[in-house]
Coordinates of C-alpha atoms and ligand atoms in Angstrom, one line a residue:
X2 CA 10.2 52.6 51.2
X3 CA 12.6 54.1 48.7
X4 CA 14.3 52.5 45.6
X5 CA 17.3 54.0 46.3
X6 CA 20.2 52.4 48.3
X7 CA 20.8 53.6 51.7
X8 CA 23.9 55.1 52.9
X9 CA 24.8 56.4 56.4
X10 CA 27.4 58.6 57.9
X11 CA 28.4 60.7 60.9
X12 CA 30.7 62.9 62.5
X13 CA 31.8 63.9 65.7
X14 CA 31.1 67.4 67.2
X15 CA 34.4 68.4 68.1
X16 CA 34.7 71.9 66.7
X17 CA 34.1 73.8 63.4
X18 CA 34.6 72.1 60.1
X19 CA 37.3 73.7 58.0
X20 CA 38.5 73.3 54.4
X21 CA 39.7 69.5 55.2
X22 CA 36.1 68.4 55.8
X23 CA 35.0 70.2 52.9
X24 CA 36.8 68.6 50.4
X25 CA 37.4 65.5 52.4
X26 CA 33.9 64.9 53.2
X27 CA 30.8 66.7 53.1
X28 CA 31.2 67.9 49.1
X29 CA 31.0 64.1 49.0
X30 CA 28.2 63.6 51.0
X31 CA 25.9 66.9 49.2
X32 CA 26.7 65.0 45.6
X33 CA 25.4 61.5 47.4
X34 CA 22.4 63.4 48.3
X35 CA 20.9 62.8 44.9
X36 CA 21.4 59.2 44.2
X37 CA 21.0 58.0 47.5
X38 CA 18.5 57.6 50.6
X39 CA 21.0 59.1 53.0
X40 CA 21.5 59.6 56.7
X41 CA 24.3 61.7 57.9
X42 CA 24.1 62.4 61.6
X43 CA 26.1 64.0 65.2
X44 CA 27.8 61.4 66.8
X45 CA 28.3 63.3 70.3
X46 CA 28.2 59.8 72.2
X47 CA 31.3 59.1 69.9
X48 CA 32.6 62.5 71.3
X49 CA 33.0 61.8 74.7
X50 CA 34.7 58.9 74.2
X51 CA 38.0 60.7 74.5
X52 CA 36.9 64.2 75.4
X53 CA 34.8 62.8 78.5
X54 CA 36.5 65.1 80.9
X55 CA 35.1 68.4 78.8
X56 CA 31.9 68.0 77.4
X57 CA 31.2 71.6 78.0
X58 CA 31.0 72.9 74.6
X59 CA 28.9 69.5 72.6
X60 CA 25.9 71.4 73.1
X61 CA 27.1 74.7 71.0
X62 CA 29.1 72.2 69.0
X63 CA 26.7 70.0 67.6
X64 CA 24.3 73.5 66.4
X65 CA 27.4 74.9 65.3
X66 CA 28.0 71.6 63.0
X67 CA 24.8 71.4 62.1
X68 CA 24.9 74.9 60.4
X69 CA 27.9 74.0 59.0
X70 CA 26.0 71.1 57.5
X71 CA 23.2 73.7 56.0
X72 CA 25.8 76.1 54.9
X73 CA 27.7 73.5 52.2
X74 CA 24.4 72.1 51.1
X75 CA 23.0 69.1 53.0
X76 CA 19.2 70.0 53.2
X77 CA 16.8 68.0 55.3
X78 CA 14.8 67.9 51.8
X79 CA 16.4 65.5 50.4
X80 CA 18.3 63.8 53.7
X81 CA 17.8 62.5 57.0
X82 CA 19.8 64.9 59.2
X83 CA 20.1 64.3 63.1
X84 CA 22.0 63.8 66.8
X85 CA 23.1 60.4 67.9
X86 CA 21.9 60.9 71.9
X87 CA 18.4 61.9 71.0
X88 CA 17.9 58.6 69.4
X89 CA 18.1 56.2 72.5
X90 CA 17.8 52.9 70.2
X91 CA 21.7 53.3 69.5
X92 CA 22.1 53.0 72.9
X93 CA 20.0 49.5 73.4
X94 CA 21.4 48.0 70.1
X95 CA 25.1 49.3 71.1
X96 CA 24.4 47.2 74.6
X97 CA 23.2 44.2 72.4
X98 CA 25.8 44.4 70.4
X99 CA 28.5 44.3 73.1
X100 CA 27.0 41.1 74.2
X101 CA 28.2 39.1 71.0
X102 CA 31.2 41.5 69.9
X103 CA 34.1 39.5 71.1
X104 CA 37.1 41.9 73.1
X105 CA 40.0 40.5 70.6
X106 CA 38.1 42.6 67.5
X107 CA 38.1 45.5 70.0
X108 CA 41.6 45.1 70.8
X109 CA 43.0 44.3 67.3
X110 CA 41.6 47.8 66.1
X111 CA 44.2 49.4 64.3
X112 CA 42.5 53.0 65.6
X113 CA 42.5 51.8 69.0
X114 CA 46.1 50.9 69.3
X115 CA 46.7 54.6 67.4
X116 CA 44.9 56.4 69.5
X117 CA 45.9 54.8 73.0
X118 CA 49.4 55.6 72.1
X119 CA 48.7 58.9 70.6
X120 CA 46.5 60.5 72.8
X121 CA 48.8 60.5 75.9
X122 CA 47.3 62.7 77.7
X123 CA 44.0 61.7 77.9
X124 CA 42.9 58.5 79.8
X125 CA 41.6 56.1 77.3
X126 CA 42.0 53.3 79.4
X127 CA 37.8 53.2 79.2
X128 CA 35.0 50.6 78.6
X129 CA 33.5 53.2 76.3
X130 CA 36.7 53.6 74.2
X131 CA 37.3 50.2 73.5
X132 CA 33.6 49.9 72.9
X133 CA 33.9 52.9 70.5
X134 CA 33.3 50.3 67.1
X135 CA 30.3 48.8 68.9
X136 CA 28.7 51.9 68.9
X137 CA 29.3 53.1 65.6
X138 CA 28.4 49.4 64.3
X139 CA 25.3 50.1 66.2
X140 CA 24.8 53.6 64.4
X141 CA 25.6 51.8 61.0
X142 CA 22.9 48.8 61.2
X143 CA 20.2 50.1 63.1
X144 CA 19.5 51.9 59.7
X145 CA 20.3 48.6 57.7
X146 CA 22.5 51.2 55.7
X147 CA 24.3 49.7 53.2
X148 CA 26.8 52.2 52.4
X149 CA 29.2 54.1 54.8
X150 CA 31.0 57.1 53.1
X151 CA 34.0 57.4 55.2
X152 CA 37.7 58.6 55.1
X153 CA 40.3 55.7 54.8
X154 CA 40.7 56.0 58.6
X155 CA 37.3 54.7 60.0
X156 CA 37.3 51.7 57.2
X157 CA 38.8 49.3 60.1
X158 CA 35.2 50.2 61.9
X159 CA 33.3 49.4 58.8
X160 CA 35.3 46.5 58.7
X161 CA 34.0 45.2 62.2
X162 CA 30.8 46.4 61.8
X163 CA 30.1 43.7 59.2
X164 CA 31.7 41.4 61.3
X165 CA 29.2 42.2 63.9
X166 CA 26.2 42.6 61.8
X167 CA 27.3 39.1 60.6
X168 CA 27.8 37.3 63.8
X169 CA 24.5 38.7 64.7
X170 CA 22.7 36.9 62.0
X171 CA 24.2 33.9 62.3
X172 CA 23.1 33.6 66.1
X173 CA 19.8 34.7 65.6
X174 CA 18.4 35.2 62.6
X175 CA 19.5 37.8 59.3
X176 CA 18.3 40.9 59.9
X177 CA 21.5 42.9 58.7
X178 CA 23.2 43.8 55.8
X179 CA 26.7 43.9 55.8
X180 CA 27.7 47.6 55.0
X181 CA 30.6 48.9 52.3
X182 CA 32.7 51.4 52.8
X183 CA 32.2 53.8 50.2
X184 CA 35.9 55.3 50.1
X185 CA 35.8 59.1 50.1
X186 CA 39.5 60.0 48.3
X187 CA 41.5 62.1 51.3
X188 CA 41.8 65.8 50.7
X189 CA 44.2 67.2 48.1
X190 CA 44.3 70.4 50.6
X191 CA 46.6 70.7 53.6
X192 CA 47.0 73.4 56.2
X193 CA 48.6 75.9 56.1
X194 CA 51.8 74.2 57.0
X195 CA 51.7 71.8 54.7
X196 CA 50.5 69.1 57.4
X197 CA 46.9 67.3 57.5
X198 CA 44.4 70.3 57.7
X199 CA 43.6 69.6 61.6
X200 CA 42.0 71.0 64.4
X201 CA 44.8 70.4 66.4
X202 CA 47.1 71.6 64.4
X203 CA 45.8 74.9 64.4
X204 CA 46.2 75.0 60.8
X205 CA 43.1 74.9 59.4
X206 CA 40.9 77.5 57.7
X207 CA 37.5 77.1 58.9
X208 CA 33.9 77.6 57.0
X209 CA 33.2 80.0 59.2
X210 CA 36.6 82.5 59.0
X211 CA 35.7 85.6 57.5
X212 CA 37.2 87.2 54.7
X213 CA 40.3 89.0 57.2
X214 CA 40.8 85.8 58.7
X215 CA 41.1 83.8 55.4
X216 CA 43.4 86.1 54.1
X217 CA 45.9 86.1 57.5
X218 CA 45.6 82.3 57.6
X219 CA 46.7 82.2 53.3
X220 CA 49.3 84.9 54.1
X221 CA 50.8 82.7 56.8
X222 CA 50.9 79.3 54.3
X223 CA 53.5 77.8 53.6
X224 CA 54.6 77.9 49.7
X225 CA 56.8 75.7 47.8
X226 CA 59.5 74.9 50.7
X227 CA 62.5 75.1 48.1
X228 CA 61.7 78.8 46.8
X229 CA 63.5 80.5 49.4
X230 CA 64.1 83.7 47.7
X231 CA 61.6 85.9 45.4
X232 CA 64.0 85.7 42.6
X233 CA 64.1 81.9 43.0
X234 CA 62.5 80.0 40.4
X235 CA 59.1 77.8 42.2
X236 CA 57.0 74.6 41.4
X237 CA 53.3 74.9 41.8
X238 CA 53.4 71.1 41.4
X239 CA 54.2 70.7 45.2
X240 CA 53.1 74.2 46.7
X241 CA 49.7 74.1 48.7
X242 CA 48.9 77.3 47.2
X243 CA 48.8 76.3 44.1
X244 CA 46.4 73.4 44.6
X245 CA 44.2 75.7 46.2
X246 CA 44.2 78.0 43.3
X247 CA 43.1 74.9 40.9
X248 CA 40.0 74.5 43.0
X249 CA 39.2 78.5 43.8
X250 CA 40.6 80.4 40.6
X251 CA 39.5 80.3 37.2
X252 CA 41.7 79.0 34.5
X253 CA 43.1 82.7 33.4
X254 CA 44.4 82.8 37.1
X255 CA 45.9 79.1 37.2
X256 CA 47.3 79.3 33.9
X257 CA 49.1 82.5 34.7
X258 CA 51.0 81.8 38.2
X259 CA 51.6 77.8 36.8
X260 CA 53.9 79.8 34.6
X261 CA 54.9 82.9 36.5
X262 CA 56.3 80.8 39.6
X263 CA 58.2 78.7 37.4
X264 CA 59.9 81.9 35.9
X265 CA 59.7 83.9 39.3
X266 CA 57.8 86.2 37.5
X267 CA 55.2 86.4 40.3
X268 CA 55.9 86.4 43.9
X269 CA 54.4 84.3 46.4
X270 CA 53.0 87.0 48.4
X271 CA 51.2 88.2 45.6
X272 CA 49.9 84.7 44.4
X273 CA 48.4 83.9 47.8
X274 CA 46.8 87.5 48.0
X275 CA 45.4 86.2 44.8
X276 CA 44.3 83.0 45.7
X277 CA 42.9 84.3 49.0
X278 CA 40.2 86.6 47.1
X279 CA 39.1 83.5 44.8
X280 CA 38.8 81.3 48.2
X281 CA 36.9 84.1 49.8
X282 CA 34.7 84.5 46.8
X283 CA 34.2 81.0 46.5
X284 CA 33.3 80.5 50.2
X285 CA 31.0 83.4 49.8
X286 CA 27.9 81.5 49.6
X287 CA 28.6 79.1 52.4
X288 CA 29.3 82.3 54.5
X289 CA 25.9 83.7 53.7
X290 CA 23.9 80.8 54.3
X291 CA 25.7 80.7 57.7
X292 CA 24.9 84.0 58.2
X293 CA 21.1 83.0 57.5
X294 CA 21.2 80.3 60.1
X295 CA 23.0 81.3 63.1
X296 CA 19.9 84.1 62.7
X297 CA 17.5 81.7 63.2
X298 CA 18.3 79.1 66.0
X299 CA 15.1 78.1 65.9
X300 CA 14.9 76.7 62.2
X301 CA 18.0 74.9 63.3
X302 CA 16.5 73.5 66.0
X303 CA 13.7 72.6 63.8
X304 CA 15.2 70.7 61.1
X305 CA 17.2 68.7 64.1
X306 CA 13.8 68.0 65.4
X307 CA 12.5 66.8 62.3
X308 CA 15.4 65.0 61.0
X309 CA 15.4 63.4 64.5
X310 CA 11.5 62.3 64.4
X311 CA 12.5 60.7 60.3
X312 CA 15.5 58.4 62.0
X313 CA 13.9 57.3 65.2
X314 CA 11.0 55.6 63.3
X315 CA 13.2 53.6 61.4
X316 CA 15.6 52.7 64.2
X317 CA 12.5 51.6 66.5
X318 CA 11.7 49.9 63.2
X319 CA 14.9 47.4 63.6
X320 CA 14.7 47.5 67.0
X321 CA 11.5 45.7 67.0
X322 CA 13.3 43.3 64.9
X323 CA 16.3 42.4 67.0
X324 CA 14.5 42.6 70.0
X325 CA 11.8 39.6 68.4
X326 CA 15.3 37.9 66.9
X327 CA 16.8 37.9 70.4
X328 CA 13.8 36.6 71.8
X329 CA 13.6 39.6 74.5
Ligands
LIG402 N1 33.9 57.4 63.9 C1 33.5 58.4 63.0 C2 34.6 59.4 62.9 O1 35.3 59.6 63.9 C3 32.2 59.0 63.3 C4 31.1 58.0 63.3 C5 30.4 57.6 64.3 C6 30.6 57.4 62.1 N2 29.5 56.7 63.9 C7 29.6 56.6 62.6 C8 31.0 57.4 60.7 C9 28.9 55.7 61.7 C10 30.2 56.6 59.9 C11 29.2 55.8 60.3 O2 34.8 60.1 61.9
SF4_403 FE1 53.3 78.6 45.4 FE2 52.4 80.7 44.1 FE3 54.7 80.8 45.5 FE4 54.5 79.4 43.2 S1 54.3 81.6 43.5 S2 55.5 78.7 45.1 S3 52.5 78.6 43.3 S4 52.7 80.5 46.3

């Protein structure tokens, strides 16, 4: 076994990752490649959850994702890359777990609550939704990881999964860690109307827009909300643009509109035209590796495979484990 100390996350398959994910997640996740033994996986069971009624589109999803994955950087060369479902040992441990997991944790979940009163259109009134920190507890331990890079959102679920993993070892006997969160700092970047870059906000610009797209979604952002007229002077302090700029423009370009907008010297429709061509530049490479991929399905399908086989023979590992703890 490796020295290094193992970390584990995943995401659900509900779409292509844009610019929030990026910088939010996986940029986080490539640079943990190197210091840590790491699994980062496809959580379609955690999809259908709440998206039951439609599963149509997991199946494209989770290849999509997984491209996505290849495109930024994550490389099954130096991580463990794979789907949830094909790895039926979440499903046993998630029913073992349920045995012991008490339904006050369940119900005191801060997401739950959230979500139940969010999501009103969908019927969350479910076993499987209320479960939902079972399962990802299960996901968590069955790889004794002992690291879970995740947004400030999911650190309630990292929260009962060591509540779990501990309840487990006191009843039978320790065969958990208790996993940290490893806090991944929220993304800088919003969409393009200033709100949380989302999906469902259809304000996101996605890994996979092409260079026309990225330049109608940055022509359609919204700048500093209190330069209403060209002439007016702007702060790139609090304009979206402007952060992007200090992450996709080099220091001739950020030096120059950090001064022009303040003097309303430079427009905003040219600064985003600006800004667009360093973002499409800089997504170049992700592009063309995407480009690669979505040629070869069956080199995606591969490293799924693969990644798959690496993760099952560790979870079988611990399941021999519990199974011998339980007594079963
Ligand atoms: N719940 C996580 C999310 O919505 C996804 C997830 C499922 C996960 N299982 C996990 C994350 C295990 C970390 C570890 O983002
Ligand atoms: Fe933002 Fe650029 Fe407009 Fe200034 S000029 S407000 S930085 S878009």
């Amino acid at each position: 076994m490796s020295e290094k100390k193992r970390i584990l996350s995943g995401m659900r398959p509900t779409g292509p990752l844009h610019l929030g994910n990026l910088h939010g997640a996986l940029l986080n996740w490539i640079d943990m490649q190197d210091t840590y033994d790491c699994f980062f996986f496809i959580a379609d069971w955690h999809a259908l959850t709440s998206d039951y009624e439609n599963p149509g589109n997991i199946k494209e999803y989770i290849r999509q994702m997984m491209i996505d994955w290849l495109s930024v950087g994550l490389t099954p060369e130096k991580s463990t890359l794979f789907v949830q479902s094909k790895i039926k040992e979440h499903a046993e441990l998630f029913l073992l777990l349920s045995m012991i997991t008490p339904v006050p944790w369940l119900e005191r979940n801060p997401t739950y609550k959230e979500q139940i009163g969010q999501l009103q259109s969908k019927d969350l009134s479910t076993f499987g939704f209320l479960g939902y920190p079972v399962l990802q507890a299960a996901d968590i331990i069955i790889y004794k990881a002992q690291g879970v890079p995740v947004g400030i959102d999911q650190v309630p679920h990292v929260e009962i999964t060591r509540e779990i993993a501990r309840r487990f070892n006191y009843l039978y006997r320790e065969v958990f860690p208790e996993p940290e969160s490893i806090l991944t700092q929220t993304p800088k970047i919003l969409g393009i109307d200033r709100r949380k870059m989302s999906k469902s906000y259809n304000n996101a610009i996605y890994l996979s827009d092409s260079p026309e797209q990225i330049r109608a979604r940055v022509s359609q952002m919204i700048t500093d909300p209190a330069r209403k007229r060209r002439s007016d002077p702007g702060n790139p302090d609090v304009c979206n643009v402007f952060t992007f700029h200090t992450i996709y423009s080099n220091r001739e370009i950020i030096d120059r509109v950090n001064k022009e907008c303040r003097s309303a010297e430079i427009g905003c429709v040219e600064c985003k035209q600006i800004m667009a061509e360093g973002l499409i530049a800089g997504l170049a490479p992700i592009r063309e590796k995407r480009r690669y991929y979505e040629q070869r399905p069956e080199q995606v399908d591969e490293i799924i495979v693969e990644g798959t086989r690496k993760a099952k023979e560790t979870a079988a590992a611990t399941m021999e484990e519990v199974r011998e703890a339980i007594g079963i």
